[in-house]
Coordinates of C-alpha atoms and ligand atoms in Angstrom, one line a residue:
X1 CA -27.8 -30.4 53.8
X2 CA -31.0 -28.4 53.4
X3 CA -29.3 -25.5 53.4
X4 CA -26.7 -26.7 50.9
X5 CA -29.3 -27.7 48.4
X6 CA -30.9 -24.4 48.9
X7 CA -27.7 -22.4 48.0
X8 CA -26.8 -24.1 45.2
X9 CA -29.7 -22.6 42.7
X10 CA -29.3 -19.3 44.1
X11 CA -25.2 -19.5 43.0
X12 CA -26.2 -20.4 39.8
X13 CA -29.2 -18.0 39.5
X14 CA -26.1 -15.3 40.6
X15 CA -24.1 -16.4 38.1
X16 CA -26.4 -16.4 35.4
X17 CA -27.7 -13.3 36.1
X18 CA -24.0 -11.7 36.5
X19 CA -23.5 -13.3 32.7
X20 CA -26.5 -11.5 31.8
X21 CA -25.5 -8.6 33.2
X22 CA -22.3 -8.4 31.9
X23 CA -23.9 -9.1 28.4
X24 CA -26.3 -5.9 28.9
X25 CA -24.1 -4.2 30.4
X26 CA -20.7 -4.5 27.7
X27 CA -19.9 -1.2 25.9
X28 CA -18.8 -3.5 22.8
X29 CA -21.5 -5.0 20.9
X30 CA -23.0 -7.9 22.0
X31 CA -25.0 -10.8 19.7
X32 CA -26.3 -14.1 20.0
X33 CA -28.0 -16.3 16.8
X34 CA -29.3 -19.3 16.6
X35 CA -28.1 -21.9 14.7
X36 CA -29.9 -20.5 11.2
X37 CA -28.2 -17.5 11.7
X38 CA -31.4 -15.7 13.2
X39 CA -30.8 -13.0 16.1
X40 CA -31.9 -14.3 19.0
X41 CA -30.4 -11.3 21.8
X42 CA -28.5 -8.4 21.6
X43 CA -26.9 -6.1 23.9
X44 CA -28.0 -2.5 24.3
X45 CA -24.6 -1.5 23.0
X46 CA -24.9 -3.3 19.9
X47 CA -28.5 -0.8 19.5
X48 CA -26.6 2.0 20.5
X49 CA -24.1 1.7 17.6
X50 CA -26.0 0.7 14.9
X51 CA -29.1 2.8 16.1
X52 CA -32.0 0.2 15.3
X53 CA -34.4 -0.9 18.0
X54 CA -34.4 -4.0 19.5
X55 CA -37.4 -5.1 17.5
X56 CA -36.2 -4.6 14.4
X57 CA -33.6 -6.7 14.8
X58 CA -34.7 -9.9 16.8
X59 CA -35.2 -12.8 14.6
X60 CA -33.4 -11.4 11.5
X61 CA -29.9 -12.3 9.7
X62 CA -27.0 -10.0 11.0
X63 CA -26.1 -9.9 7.0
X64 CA -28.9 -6.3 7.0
X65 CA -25.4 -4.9 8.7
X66 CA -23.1 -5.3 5.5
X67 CA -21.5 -2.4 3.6
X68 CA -20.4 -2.2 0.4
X69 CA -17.0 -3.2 1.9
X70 CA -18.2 -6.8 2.5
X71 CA -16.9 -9.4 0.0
X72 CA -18.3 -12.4 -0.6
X73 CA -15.2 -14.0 0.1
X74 CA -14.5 -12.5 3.5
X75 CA -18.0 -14.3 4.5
X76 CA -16.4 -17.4 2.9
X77 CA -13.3 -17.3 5.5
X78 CA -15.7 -16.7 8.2
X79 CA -18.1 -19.3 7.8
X80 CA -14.7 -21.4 7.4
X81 CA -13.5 -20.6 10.5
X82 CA -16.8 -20.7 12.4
X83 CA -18.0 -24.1 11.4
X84 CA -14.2 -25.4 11.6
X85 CA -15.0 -28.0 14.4
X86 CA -11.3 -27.4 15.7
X87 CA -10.8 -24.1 15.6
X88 CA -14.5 -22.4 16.1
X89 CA -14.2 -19.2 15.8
X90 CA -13.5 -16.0 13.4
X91 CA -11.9 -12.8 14.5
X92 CA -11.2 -9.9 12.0
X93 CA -12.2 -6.8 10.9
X94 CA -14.8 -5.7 8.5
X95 CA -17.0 -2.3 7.6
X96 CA -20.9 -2.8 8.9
X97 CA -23.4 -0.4 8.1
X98 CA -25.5 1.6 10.7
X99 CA -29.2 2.2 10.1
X100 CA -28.6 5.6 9.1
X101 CA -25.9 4.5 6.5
X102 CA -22.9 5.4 8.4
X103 CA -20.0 3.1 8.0
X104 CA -18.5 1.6 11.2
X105 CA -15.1 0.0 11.3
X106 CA -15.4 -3.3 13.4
X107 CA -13.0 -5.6 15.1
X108 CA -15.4 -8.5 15.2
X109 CA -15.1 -12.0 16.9
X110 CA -17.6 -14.2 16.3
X111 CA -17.5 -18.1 18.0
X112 CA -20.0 -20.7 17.3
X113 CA -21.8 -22.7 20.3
X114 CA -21.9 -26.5 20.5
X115 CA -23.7 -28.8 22.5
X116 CA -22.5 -32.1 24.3
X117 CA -22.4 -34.1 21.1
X118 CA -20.7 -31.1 19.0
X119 CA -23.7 -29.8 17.1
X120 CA -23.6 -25.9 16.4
X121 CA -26.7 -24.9 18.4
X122 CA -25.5 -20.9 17.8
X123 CA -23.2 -18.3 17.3
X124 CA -22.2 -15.7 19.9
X125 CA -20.1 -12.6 18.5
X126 CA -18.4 -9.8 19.9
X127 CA -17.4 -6.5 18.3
X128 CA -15.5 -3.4 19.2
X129 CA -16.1 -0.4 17.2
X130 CA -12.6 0.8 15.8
X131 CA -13.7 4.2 14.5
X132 CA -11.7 6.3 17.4
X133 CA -8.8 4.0 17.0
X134 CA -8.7 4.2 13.3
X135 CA -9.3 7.8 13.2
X136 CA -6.1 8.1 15.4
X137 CA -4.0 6.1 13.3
X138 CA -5.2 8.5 10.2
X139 CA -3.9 11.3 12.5
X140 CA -0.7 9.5 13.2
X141 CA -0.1 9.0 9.2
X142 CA -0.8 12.7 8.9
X143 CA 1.5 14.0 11.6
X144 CA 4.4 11.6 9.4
X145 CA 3.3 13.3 6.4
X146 CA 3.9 16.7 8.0
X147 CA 7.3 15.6 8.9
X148 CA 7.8 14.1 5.7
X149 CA 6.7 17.4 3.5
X150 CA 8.8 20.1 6.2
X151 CA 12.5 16.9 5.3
X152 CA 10.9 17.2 2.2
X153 CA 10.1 21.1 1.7
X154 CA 14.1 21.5 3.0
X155 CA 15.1 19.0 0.4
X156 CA 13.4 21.3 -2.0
X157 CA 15.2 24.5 -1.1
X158 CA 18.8 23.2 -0.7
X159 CA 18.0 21.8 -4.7
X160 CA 16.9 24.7 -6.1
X161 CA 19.4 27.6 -4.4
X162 CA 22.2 26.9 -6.6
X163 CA 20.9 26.0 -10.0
X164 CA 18.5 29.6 -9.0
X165 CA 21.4 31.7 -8.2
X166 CA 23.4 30.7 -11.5
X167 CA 20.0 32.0 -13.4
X168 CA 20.1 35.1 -11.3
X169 CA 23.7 35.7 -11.9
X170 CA 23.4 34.7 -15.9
X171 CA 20.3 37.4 -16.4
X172 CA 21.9 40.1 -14.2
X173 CA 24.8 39.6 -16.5
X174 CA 23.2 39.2 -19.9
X175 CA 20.6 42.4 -18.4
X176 CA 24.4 44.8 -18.0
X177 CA 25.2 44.5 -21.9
X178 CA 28.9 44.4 -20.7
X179 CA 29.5 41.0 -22.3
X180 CA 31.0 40.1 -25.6
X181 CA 29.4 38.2 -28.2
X182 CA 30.8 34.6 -27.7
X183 CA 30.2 35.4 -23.4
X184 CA 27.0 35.5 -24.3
X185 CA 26.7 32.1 -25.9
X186 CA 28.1 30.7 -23.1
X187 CA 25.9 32.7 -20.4
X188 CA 22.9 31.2 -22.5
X189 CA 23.8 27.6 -22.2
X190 CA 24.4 28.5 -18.8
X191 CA 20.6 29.6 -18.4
X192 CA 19.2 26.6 -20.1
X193 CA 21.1 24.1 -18.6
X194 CA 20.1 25.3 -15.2
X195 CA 16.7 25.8 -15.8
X196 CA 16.0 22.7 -17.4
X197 CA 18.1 21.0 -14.4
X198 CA 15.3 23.3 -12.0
X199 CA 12.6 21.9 -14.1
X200 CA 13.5 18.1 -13.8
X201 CA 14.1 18.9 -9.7
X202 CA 10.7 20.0 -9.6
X203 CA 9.1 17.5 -11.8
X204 CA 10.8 14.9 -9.7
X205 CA 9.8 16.0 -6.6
X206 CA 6.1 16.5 -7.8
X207 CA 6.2 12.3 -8.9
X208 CA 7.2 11.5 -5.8
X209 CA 5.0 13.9 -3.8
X210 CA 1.8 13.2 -6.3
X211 CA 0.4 10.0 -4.4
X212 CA -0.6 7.8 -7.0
X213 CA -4.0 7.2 -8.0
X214 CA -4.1 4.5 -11.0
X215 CA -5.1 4.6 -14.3
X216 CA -5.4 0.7 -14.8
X217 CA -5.3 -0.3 -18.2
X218 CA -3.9 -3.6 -20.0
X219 CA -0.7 -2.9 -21.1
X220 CA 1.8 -4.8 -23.2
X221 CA 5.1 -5.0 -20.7
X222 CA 7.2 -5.6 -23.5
X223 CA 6.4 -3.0 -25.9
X224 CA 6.3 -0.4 -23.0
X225 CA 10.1 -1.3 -22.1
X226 CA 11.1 -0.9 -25.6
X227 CA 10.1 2.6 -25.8
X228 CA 11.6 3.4 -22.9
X229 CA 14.8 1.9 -24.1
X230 CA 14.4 3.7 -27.3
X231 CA 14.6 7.1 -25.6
X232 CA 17.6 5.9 -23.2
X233 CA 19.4 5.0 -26.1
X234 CA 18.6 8.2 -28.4
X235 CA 20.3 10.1 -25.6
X236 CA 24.0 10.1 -26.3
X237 CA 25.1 11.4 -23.2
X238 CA 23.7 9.2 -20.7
X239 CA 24.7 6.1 -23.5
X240 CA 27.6 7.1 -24.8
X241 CA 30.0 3.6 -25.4
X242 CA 27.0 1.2 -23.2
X243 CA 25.9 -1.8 -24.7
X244 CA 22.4 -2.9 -24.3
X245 CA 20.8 -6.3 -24.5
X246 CA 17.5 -6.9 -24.4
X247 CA 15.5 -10.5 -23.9
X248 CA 11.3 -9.9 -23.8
X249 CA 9.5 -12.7 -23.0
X250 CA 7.3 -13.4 -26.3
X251 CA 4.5 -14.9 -23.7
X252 CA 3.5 -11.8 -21.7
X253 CA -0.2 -11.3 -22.6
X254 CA -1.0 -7.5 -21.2
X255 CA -1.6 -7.2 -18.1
X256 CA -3.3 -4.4 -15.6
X257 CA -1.5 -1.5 -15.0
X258 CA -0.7 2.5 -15.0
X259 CA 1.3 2.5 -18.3
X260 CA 2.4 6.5 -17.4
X261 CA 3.7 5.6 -13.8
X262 CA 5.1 1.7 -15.0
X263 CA 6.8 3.8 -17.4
X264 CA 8.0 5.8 -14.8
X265 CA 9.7 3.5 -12.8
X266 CA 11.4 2.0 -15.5
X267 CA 12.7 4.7 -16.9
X268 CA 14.3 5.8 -13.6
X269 CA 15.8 2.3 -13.0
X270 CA 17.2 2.4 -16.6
X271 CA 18.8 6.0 -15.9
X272 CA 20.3 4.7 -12.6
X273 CA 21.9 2.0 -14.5
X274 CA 23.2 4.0 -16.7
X275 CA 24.2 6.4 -14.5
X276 CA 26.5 4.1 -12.7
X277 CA 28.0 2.7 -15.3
X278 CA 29.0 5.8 -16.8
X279 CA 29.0 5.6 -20.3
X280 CA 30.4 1.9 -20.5
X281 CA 29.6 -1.5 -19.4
X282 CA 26.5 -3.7 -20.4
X283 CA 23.0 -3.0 -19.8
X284 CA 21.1 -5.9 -19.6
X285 CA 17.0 -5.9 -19.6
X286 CA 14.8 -9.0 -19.3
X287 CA 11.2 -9.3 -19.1
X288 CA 9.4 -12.4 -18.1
X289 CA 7.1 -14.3 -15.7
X290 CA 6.6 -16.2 -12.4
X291 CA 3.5 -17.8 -11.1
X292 CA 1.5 -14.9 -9.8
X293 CA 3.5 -12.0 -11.6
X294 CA 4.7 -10.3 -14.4
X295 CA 8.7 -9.0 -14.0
X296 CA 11.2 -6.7 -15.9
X297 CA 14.8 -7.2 -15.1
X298 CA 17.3 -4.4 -15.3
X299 CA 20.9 -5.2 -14.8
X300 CA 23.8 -3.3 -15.0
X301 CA 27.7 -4.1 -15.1
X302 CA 28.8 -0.9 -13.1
X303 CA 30.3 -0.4 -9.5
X304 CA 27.1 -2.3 -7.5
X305 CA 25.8 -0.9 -4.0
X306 CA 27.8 -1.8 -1.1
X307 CA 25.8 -3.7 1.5
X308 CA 25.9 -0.5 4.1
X309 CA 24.1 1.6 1.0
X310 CA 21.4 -1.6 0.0
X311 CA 19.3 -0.8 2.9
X312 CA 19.1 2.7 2.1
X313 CA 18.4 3.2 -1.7
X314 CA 14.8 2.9 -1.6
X315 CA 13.9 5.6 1.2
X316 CA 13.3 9.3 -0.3
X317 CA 16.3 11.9 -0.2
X318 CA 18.9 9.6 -0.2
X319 CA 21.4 10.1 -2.9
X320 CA 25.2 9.4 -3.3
X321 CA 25.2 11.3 -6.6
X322 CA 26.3 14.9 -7.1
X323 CA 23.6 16.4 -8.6
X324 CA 20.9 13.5 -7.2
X325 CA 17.8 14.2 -5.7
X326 CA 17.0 10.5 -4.2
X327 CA 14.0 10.2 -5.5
X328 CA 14.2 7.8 -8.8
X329 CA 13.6 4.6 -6.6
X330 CA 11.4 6.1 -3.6
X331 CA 8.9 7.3 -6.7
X332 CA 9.6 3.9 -8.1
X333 CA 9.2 1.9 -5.0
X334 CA 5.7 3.9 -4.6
X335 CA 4.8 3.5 -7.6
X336 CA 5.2 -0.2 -7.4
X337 CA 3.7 -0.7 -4.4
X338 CA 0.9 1.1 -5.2
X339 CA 0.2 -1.6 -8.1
X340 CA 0.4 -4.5 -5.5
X341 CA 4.2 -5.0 -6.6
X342 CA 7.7 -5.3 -5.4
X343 CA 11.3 -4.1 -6.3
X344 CA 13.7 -6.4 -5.7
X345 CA 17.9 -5.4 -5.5
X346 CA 20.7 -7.9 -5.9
X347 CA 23.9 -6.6 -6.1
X348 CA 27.4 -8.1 -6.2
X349 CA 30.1 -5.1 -5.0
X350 CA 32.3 -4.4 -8.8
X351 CA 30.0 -6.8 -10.2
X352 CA 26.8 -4.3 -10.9
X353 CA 23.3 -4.4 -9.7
X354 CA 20.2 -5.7 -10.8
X355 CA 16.8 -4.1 -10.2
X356 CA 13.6 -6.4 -10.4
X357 CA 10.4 -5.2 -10.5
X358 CA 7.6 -7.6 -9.7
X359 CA 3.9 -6.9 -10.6
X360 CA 0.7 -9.0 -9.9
X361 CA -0.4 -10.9 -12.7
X362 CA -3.5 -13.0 -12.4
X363 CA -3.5 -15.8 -15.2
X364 CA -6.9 -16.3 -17.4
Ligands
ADP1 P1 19.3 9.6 -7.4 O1 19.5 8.9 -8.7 O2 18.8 11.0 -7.5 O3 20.5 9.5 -6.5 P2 17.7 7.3 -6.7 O4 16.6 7.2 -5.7 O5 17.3 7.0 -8.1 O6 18.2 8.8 -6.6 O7 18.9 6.4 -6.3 C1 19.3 6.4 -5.0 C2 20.7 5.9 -4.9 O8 20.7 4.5 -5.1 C3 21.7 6.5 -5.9 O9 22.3 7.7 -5.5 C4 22.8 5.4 -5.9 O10 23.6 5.5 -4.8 C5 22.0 4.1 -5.7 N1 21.7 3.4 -6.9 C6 20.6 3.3 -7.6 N2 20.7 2.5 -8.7 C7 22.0 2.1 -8.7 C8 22.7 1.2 -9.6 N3 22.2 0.7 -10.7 N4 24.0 1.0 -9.3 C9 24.6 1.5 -8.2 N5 23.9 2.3 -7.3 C10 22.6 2.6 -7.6

């Protein structure tokens, strides 16, 4: 028995002292507060990475760590979920600062302590540094971007070789003299046609390759469909014998957004209507709102998209037109998503498609 009882403190002492250990010991950071929120320990890790000593630190509010990153409202979900007598903890990830102002990415988990009778006594939080593990998902990104600019860069070439070698052949020819008088009209139009069709290659290919950085303004939805509708319907070719409707929700107020890129993406939505219905049909455009967002509606009566084509549409390069360049919706879609929004397709196969495009809209 004597020998029992005298065991039994050292186990604990060993067990204490491993705990301890493994605290000092951790390569993550390692903190412990009281129940005011004041550091009571932390681990030499946690001085490594944020490069303070220990007695600057002991006895102070971890909230001398925040960046510029830290919302007021991400402390409000983690207060929520540390004082939440079921669930007890808060895990996520948020920017602290070091002492020398660097930024440091940080998975952070942080559990509050109870005693007996379920009274927070402290909090205990863990955190891994995710600067090496963010850094290598920045490289990943850029390694897809590579591969995206050489599909991209091949895309490019295959467009431009044949509207180039017509200009090559229509100067060589128009450089001999050898042609008559009415030829030469026709070598002309030639010339312009594929140089403007060069131009709006390139210019697509730069509003899809541009990433876009916003101009946020507040900008009347309605009034910026209606000019692009004007400027569909001035050009005859692409109307020809279409109807258009229009229905504008009268309630829109303005709301946030990039009124050159917005425009943008209606504009190529409008043309792919069009397109497919090939100078008949209706063309139908709506504008309204849903609780949380702001929508235009564009829907057209031509052929639809087969359900083996749906999946496909909004991906760069893909095209099923002659002369396409499949980049109308994937500069759309960006576009859109870069504003918090998304692009929504129904379509019924000889029954037309309709695009929707969804963007935020904060009421008030
Ligand atoms: P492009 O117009 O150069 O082909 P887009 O990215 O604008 O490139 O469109 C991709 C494809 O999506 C089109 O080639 C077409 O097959 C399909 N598509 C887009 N809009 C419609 C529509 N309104 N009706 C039927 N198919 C459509």
């Amino acid at each position: 028995m004597a020998t029992m009882k005298a065991q039994k403190p050292d186990l604990e002492r060993i067990r204490e002292m491993s705990l301890y250990e493994a605290f000092r010991s951790s390569n993550d950071v390692m903190f412990y507060c009281d129940q005011d929120s004041n550091i009571i320990e932390v681990n030499p890790a946690f001085l490594r990475l944020y490069g303070y000593r220990r007695e600057e630190v002991i006895g102070r509010n971890p909230r001398f760590l925040r960046s510029d990153h830290s919302t007021a409202e991400l402390y409000k979900r983690m207060w929520e979920g540390m004082l939440d007598p079921v669930r007890g903890f808060w895990r996520g990830q948020i920017i602290n600062k070091a002492k020398d102002g660097r930024e440091i990415p940080m998975l952070l988990s942080i559990t509050s302590i109870r005693d007996v009778d379920g009274r927070v006594v402290g909090f205990m939080a863990i955190g891994m540094d995710m600067t090496e593990s963010l850094s290598l998902k920045t490289r990943v990104a850029q390694s897809e971007a590579l591969a995206n600019i050489g599909e991209m860069a091949a895309v490019v070439a295959h467009e431009i070789r044949n509207p180039l070698g017509s200009v090559v052949i229509a100067a060589n020819q128009l450089a001999s003299d050898t042609l008559s008088a009415g030829e030469k009209g026709m070598v002309m139009k030639l010339l312009r046609s594929e140089s403007k069709r060069l131009s709006d290659v390139l210019a697509g290919f730069l509003a899809y390759a541009r990433p876009p950085s916003l101009r946020l303004a507040r900008v009347d939805l309605n009034a910026l469909v209606t000019e692009v509708l004007a400027i569909a319907q001035s050009n005859r070719e692409l109307i020809r014998h279409t109807r258009v409707s229009v229905s504008l929700n009268p309630g829109l107020r303005p709301c946030p957004m990039d009124s050159e890129q917005i425009r943008q993406v209606v504009w190529n939505i409008v043309v792919n209507a069009l397109q497919a219905m090939d100078g008949y049909g209706k063309l139908t455009v709506t504008t309204g709102r849903e609780p949380g967002w702001v929508f235009f509606r564009v829907r057209d009566t031509g052929p639809g998209i087969s359900e083996a084509v749906l999946p496909e549409i909004l991906k760069p390069f893909f095209t099923t037109k002659r002369q396409g360049t499949g980049l109308g919706l994937a500069t759309a879609d960006r576009i859109v998503k870069a504003h918090g929004g998304v692009i929504g397709v129904e379509s019924r196969p000889a029954d037309g498609a309709a695009f929707t495009v969804r963007l935020p809209w904060a009421e008030g």
